[in-house]
PDB file of C-alpha atoms and ligand atoms in Angstrom:
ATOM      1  CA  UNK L   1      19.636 -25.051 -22.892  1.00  0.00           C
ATOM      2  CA  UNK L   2      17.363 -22.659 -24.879  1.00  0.00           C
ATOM      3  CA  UNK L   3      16.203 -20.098 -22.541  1.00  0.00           C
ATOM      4  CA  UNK L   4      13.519 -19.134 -25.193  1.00  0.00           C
ATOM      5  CA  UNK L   5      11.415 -21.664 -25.300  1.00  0.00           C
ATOM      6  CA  UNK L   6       7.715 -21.955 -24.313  1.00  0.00           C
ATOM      7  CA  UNK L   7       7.145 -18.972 -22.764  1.00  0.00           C
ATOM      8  CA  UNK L   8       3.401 -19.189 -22.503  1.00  0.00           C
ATOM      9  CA  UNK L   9       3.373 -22.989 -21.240  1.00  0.00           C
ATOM     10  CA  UNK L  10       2.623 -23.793 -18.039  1.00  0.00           C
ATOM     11  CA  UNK L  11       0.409 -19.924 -17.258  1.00  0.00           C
ATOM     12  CA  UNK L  12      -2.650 -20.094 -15.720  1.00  0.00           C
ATOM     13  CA  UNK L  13      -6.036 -20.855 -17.747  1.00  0.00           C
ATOM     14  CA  UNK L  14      -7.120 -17.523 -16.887  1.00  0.00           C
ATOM     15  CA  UNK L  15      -4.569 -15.543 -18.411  1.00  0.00           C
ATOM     16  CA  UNK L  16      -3.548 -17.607 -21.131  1.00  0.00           C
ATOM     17  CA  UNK L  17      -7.194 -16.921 -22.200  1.00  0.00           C
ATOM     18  CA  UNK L  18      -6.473 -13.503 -21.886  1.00  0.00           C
ATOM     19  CA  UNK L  19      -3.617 -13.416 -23.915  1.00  0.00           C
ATOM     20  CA  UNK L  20      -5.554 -15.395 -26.666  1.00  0.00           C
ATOM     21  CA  UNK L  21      -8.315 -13.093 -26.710  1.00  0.00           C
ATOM     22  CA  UNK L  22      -6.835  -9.432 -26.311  1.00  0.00           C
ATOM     23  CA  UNK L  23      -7.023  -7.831 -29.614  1.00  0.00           C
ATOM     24  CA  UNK L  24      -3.971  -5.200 -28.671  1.00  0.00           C
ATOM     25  CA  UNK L  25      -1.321  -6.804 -29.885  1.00  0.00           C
ATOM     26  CA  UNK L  26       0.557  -3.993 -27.594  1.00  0.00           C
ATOM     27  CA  UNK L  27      -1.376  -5.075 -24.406  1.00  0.00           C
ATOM     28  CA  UNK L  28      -0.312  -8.503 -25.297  1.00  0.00           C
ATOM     29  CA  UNK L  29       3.308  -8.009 -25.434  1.00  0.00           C
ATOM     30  CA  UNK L  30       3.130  -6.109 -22.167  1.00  0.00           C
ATOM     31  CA  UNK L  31       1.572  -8.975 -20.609  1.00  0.00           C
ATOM     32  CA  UNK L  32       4.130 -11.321 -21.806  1.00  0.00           C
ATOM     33  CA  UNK L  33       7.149  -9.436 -20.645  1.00  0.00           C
ATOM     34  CA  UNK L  34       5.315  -9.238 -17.305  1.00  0.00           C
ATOM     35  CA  UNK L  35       4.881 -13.217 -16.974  1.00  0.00           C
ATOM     36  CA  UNK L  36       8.363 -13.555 -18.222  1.00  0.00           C
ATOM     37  CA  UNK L  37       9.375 -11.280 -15.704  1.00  0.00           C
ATOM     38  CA  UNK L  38       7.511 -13.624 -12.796  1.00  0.00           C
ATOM     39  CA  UNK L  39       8.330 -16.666 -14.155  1.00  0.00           C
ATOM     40  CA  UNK L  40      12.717 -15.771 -14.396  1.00  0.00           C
ATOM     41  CA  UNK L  41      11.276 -14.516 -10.510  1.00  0.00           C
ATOM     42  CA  UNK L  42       9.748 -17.450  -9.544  1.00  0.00           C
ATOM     43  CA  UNK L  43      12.336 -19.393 -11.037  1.00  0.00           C
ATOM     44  CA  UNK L  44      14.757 -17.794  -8.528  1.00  0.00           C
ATOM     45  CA  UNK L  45      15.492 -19.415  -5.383  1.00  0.00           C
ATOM     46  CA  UNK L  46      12.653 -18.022  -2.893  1.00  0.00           C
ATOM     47  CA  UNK L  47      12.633 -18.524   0.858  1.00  0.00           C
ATOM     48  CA  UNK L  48      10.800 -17.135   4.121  1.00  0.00           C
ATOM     49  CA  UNK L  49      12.145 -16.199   7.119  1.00  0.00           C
ATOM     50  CA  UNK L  50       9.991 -14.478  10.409  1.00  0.00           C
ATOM     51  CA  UNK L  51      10.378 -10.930  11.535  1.00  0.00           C
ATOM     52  CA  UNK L  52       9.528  -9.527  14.750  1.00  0.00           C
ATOM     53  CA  UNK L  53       7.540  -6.356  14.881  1.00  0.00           C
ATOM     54  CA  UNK L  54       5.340  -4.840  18.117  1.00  0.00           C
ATOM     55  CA  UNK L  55       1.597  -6.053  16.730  1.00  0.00           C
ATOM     56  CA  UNK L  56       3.383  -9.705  16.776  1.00  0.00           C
ATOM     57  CA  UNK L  57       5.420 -11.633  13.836  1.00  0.00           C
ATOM     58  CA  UNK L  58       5.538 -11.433  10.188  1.00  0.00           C
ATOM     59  CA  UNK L  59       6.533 -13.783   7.814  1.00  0.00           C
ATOM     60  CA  UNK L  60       8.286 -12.684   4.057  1.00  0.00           C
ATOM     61  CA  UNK L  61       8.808 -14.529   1.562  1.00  0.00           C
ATOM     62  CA  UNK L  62      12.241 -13.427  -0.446  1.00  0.00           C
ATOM     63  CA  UNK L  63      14.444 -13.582  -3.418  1.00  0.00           C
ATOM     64  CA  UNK L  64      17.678 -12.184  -1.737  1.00  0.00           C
ATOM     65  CA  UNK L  65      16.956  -9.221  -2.913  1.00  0.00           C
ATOM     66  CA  UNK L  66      13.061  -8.215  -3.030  1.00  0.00           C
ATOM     67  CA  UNK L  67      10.093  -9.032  -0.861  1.00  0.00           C
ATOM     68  CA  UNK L  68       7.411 -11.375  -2.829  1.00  0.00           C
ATOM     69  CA  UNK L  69       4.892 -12.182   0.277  1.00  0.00           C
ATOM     70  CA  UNK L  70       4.215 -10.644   3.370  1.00  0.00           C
ATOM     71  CA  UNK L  71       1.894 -12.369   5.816  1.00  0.00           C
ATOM     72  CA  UNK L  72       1.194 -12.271   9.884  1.00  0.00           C
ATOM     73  CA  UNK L  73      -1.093 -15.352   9.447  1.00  0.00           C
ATOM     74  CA  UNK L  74       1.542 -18.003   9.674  1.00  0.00           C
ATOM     75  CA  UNK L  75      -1.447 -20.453  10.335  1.00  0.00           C
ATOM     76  CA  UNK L  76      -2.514 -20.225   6.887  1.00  0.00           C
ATOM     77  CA  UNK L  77       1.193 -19.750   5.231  1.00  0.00           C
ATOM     78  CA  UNK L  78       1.111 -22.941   3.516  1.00  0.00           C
ATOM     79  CA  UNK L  79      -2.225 -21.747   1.645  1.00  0.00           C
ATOM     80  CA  UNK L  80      -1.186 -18.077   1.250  1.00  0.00           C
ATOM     81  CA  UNK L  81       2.078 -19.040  -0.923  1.00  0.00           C
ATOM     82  CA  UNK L  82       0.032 -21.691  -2.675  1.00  0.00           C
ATOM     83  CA  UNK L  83      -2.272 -19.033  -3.777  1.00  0.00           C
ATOM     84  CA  UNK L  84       0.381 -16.127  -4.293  1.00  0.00           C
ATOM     85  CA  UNK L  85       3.155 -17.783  -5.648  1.00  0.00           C
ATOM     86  CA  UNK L  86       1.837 -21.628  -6.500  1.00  0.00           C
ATOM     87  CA  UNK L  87       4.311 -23.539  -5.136  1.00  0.00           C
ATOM     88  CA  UNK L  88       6.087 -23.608  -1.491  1.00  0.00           C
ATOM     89  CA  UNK L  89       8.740 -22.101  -0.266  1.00  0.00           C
ATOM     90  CA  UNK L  90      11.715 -23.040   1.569  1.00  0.00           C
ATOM     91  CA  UNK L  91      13.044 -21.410   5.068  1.00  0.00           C
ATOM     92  CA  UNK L  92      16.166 -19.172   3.905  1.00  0.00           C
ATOM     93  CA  UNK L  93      17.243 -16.283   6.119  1.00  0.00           C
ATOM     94  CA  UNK L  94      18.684 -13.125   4.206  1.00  0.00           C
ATOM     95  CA  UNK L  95      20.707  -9.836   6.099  1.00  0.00           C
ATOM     96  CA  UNK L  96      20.100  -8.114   3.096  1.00  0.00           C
ATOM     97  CA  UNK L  97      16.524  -8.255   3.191  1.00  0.00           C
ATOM     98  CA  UNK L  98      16.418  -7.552   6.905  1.00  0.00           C
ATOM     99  CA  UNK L  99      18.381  -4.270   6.512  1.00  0.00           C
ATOM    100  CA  UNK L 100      16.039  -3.736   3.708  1.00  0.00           C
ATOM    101  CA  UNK L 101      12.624  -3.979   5.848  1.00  0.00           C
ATOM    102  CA  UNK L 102      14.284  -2.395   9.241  1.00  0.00           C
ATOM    103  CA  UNK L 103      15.101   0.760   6.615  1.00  0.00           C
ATOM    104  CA  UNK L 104      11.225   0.555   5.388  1.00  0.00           C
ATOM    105  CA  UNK L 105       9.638   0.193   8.693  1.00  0.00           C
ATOM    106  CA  UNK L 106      12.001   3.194   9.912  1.00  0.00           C
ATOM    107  CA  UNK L 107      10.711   5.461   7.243  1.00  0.00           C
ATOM    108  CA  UNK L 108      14.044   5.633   5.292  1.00  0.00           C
ATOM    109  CA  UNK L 109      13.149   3.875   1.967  1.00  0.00           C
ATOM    110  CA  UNK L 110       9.827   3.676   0.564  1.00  0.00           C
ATOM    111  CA  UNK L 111       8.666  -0.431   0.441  1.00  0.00           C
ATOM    112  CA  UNK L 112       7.721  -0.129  -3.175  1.00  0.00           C
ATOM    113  CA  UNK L 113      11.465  -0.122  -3.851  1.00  0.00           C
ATOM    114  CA  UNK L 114      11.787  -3.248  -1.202  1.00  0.00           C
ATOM    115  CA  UNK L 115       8.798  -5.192  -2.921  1.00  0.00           C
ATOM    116  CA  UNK L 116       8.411  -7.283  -6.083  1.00  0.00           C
ATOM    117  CA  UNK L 117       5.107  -5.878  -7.625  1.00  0.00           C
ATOM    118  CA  UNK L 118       5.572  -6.887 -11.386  1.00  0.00           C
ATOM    119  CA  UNK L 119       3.164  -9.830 -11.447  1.00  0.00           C
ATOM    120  CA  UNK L 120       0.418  -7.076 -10.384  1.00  0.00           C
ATOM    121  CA  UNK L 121      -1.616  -5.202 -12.882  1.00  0.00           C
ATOM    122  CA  UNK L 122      -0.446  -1.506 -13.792  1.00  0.00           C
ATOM    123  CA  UNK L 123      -3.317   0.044 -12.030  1.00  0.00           C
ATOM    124  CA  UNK L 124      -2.136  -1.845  -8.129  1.00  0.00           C
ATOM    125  CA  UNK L 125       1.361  -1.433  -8.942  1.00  0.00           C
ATOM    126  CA  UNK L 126       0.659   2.787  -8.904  1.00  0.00           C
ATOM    127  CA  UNK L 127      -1.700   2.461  -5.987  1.00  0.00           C
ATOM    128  CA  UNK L 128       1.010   0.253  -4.026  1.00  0.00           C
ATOM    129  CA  UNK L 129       3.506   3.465  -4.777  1.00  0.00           C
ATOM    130  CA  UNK L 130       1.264   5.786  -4.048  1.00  0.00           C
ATOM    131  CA  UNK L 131       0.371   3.975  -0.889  1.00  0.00           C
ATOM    132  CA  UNK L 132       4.391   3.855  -0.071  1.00  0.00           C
ATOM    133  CA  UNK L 133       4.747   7.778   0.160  1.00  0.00           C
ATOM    134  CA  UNK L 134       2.233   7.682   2.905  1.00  0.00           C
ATOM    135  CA  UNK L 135       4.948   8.623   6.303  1.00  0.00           C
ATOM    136  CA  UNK L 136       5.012   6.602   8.697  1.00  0.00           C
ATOM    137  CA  UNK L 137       2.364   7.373  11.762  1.00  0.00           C
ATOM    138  CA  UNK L 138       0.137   9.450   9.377  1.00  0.00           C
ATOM    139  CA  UNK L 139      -3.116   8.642   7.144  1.00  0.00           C
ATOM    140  CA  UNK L 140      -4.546   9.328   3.899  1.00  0.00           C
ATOM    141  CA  UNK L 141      -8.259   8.147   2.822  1.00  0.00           C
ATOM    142  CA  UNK L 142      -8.708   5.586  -0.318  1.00  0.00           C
ATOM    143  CA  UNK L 143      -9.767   8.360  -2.074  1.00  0.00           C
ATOM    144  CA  UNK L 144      -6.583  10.401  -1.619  1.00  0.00           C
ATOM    145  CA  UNK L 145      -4.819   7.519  -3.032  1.00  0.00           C
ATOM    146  CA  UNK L 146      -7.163   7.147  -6.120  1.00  0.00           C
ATOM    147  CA  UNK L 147      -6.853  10.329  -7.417  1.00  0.00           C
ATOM    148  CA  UNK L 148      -2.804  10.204  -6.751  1.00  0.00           C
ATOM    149  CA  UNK L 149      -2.558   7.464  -8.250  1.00  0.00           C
ATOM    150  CA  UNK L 150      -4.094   8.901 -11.498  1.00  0.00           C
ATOM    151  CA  UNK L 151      -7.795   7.768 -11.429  1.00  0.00           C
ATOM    152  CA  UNK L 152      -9.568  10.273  -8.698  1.00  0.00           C
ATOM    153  CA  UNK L 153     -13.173   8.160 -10.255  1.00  0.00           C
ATOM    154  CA  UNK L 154     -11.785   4.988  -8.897  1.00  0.00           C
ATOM    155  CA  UNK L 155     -12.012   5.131  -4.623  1.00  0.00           C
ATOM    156  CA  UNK L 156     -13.398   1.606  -4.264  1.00  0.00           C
ATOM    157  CA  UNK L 157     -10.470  -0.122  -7.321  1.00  0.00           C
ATOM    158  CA  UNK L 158      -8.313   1.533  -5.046  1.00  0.00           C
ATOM    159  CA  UNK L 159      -9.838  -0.056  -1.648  1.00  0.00           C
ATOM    160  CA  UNK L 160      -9.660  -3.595  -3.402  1.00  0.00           C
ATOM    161  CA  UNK L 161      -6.198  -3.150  -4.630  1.00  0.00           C
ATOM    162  CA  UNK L 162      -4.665  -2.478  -1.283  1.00  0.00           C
ATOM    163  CA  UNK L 163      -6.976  -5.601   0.020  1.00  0.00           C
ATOM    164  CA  UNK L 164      -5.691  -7.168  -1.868  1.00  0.00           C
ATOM    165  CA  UNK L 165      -1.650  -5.823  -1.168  1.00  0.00           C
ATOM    166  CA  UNK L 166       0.755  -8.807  -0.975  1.00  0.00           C
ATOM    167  CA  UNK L 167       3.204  -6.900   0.720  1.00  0.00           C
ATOM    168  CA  UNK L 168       1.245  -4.884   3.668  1.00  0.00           C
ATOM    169  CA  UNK L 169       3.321  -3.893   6.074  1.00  0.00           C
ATOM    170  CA  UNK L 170       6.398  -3.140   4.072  1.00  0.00           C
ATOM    171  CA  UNK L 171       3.832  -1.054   1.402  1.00  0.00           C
ATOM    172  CA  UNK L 172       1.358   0.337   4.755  1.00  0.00           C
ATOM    173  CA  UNK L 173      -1.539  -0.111   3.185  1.00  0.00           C
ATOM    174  CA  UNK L 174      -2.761  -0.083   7.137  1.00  0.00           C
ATOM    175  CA  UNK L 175      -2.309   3.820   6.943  1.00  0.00           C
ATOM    176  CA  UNK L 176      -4.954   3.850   4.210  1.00  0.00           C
ATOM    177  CA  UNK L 177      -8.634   4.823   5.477  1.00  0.00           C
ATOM    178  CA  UNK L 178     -12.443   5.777   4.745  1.00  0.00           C
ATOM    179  CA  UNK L 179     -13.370   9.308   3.688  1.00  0.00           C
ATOM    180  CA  UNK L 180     -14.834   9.965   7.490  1.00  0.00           C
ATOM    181  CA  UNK L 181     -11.401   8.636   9.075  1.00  0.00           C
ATOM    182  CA  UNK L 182     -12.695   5.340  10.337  1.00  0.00           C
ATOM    183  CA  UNK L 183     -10.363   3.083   9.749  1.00  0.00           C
ATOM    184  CA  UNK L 184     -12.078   0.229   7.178  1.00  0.00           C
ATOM    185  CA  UNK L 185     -10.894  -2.563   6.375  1.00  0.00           C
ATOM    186  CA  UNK L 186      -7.549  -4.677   6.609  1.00  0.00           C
ATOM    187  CA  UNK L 187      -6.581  -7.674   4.848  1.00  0.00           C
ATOM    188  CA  UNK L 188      -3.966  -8.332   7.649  1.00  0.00           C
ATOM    189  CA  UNK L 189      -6.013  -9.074  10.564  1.00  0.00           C
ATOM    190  CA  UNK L 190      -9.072  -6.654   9.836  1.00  0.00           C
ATOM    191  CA  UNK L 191      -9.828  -3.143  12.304  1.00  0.00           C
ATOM    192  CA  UNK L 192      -8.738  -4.386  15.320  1.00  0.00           C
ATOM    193  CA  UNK L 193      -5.189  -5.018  14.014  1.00  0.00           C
ATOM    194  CA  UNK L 194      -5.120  -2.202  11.812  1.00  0.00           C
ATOM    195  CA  UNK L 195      -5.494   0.069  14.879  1.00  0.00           C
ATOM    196  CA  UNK L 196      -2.811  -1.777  16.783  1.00  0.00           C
ATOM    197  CA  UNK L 197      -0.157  -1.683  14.206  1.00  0.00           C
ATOM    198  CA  UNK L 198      -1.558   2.032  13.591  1.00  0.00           C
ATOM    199  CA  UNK L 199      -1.141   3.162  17.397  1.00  0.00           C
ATOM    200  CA  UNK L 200       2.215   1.325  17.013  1.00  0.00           C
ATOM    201  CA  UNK L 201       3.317   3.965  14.630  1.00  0.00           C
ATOM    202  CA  UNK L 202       1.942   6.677  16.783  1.00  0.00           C
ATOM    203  CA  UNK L 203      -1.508   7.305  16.007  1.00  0.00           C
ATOM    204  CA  UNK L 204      -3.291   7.587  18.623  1.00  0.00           C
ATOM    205  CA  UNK L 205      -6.703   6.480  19.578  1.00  0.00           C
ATOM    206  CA  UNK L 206      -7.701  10.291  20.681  1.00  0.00           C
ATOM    207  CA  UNK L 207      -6.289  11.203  17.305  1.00  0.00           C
ATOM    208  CA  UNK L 208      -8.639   8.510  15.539  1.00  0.00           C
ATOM    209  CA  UNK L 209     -11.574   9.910  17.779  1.00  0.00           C
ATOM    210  CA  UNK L 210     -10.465  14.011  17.000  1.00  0.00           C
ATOM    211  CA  UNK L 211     -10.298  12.941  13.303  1.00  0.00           C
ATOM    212  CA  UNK L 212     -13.832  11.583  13.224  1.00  0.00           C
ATOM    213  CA  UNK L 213     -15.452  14.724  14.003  1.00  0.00           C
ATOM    214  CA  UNK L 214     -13.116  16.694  11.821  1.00  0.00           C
ATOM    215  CA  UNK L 215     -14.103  17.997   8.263  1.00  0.00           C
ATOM    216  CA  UNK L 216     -12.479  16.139   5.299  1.00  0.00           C
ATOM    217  CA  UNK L 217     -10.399  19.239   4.270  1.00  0.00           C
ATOM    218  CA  UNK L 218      -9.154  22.409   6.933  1.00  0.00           C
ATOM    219  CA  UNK L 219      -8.334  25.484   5.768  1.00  0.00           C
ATOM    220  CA  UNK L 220      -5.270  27.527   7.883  1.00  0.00           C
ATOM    221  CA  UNK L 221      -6.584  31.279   8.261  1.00  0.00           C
ATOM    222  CA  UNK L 222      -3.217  31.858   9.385  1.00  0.00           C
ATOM    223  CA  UNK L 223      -1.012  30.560   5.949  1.00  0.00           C
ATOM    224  CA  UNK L 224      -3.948  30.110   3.550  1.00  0.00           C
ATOM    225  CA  UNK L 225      -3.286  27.136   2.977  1.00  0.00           C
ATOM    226  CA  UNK L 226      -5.573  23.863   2.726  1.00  0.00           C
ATOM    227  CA  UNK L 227      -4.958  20.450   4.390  1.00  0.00           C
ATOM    228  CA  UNK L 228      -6.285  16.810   5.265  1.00  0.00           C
ATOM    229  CA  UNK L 229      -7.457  16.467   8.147  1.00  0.00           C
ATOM    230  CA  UNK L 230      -5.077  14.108   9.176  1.00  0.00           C
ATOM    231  CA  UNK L 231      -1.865  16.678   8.310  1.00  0.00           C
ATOM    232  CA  UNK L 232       0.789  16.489  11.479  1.00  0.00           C
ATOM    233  CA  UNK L 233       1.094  19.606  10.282  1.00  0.00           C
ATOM    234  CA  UNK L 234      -1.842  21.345  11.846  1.00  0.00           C
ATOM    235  CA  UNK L 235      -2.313  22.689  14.563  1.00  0.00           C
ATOM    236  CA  UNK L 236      -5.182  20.894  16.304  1.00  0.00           C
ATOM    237  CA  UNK L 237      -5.144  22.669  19.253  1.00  0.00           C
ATOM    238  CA  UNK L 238      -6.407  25.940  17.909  1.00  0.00           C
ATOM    239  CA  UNK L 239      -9.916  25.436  16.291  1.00  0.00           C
ATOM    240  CA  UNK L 240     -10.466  29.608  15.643  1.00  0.00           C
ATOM    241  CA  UNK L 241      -8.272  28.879  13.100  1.00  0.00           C
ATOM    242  CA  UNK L 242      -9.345  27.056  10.744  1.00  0.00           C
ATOM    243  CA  UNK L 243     -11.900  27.005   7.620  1.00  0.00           C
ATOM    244  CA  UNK L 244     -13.577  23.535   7.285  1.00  0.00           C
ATOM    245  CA  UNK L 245     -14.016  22.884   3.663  1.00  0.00           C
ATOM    246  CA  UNK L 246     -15.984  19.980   1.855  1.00  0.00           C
ATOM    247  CA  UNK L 247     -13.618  19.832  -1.129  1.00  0.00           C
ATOM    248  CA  UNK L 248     -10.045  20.977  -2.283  1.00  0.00           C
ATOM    249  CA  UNK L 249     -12.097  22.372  -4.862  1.00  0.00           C
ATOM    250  CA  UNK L 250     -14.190  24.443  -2.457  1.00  0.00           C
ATOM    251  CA  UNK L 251     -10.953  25.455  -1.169  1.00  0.00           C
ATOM    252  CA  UNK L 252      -8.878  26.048  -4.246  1.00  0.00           C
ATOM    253  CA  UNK L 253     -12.111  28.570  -5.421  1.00  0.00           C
ATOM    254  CA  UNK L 254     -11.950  30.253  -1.949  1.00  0.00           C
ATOM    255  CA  UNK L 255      -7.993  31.480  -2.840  1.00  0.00           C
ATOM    256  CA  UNK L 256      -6.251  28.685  -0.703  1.00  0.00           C
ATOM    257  CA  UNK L 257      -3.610  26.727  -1.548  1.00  0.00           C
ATOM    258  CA  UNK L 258      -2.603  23.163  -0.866  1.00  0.00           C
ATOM    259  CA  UNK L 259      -0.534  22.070   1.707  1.00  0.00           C
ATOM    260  CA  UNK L 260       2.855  20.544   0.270  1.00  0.00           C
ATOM    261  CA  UNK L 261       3.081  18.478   3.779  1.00  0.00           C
ATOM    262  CA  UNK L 262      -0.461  16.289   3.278  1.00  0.00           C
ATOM    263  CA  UNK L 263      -0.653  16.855  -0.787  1.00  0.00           C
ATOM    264  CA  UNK L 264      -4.779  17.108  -0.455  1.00  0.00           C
ATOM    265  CA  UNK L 265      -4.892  17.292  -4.391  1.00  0.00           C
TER     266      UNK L 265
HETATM  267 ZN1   ZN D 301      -1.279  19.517   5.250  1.00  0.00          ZN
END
């Protein structure tokens, strides 16, 4: 058997094209090793099995060792693995993969590590890790993740990558929200559902409301530090002090410094 051969047959039109009409011959190669990468993947035995969680069932798909698909539309599974992965999976439960998720959805292990991301371009790989850091029952807006991720200029790339996530729930792409802390949209069931699997975690809908009316960034008279809005680490209760800033900017020229908790820059 020559494990060699044909690597470009049987890609897509769309990329093939791609590959025929990049003129970095480095770009090319990276591209290659990525599809090589999916196809030895894909080419590995995957299977689905269903997962219970409190905002109703999920379904992943699986190699035995990393999470390909995550969906909670089992009506439209059939289509969503036709589209994701091109062909159909088989049922196929896995412990491994269980432990793996419980230890995700606990907080213990980030999902990135969990998830098979390779087929994705650089740029949504890095904004599914970034997302990943996000702890469980807290919130960061797209725009925090943009400029993590390495491309502050690039808030809405960032809002289509995670619509785009085909792993939500194990990378919480539901804890991702506008600059005004509304929540936005969700590819897994849109606001609605994003709020229940959100007050699942913890956040609350008084939080959501308190968080509307807050400024984007709070200074803490108190440490001199500067925070999100949404940092669990301040203290809501006490208004007289705190500094509402527009900017980390604003706040980084006024002497403070950023909160290690909530990471504002
Ligand atoms: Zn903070």
């Amino acid at each position: 058997m020559n494990m060699m051969a044909e690597p470009e047959t049987g890609l897509p039109d769309d990329v093939r094209e791609e590959l025929s009409r990049t003129a970095d011959p480095g770009f090319a190669s990276r591209l290659r090793s990525e599809l090589r990468a999916r196809q030895a993947r894909a080419t590995r035995s995957l299977s689905w099995f269903d997962l219970e969680l409190p905002v109703g069932p999920i379904r992943l798909v699986h190699d035995g060792e990393l999470i390909h698909l995550v969906t909670n539309d089992l009506r439209r599974f059939d289509a969503l693995v036709d589209e994701g992965l091109g062909f159909e999976p088989g049922f196929g439960d896995s412990n491994r993969v269980r432990q793996e998720v419980s230890s995700v959805l606990a907080g213990r292990r980030r999902g990135n590590e969990v998830a098979f991301l390779g087929a994705l371009s650089p740029f949504q790989q890095e904004v599914l890790r970034v997302t990943a850091t996000i702890p469980k029952g807290q919130l960061r807006p797209y725009h925090w993740v943009a400029r993590h991720a390495g491309s502050p200029g690039a808030v809405r790339a960032a809002g289509t990558a995670l619509g785009h996530n085909p792993v939500p729930f194990v990378v919480p792409c539901h804890r991702v929200v506008r600059s005004d802390w509304t929540l936005g949209e969700y590819s897994a069931g849109g606001t609605e559902m994003k709020e229940q699997v959100l007050r699942a975690e913890g956040v609350t809908h008084e939080r959501l409301e308190w968080l509307r009316h807050a400024p984007r960034y709070i200074g803490q008279l108190s440490s001199h530090e500067f925070c999100l809005a949404a940092c669990p680490g301040l203290d809501e209760e006490d208004p007289a002090l705190h500094r509402a800033f527009r900017s980390p900017e604003e706040a980084l020229a006024e002497g403070y410094v950023p909160c290690e908790v909530c990471r504002p820059v």
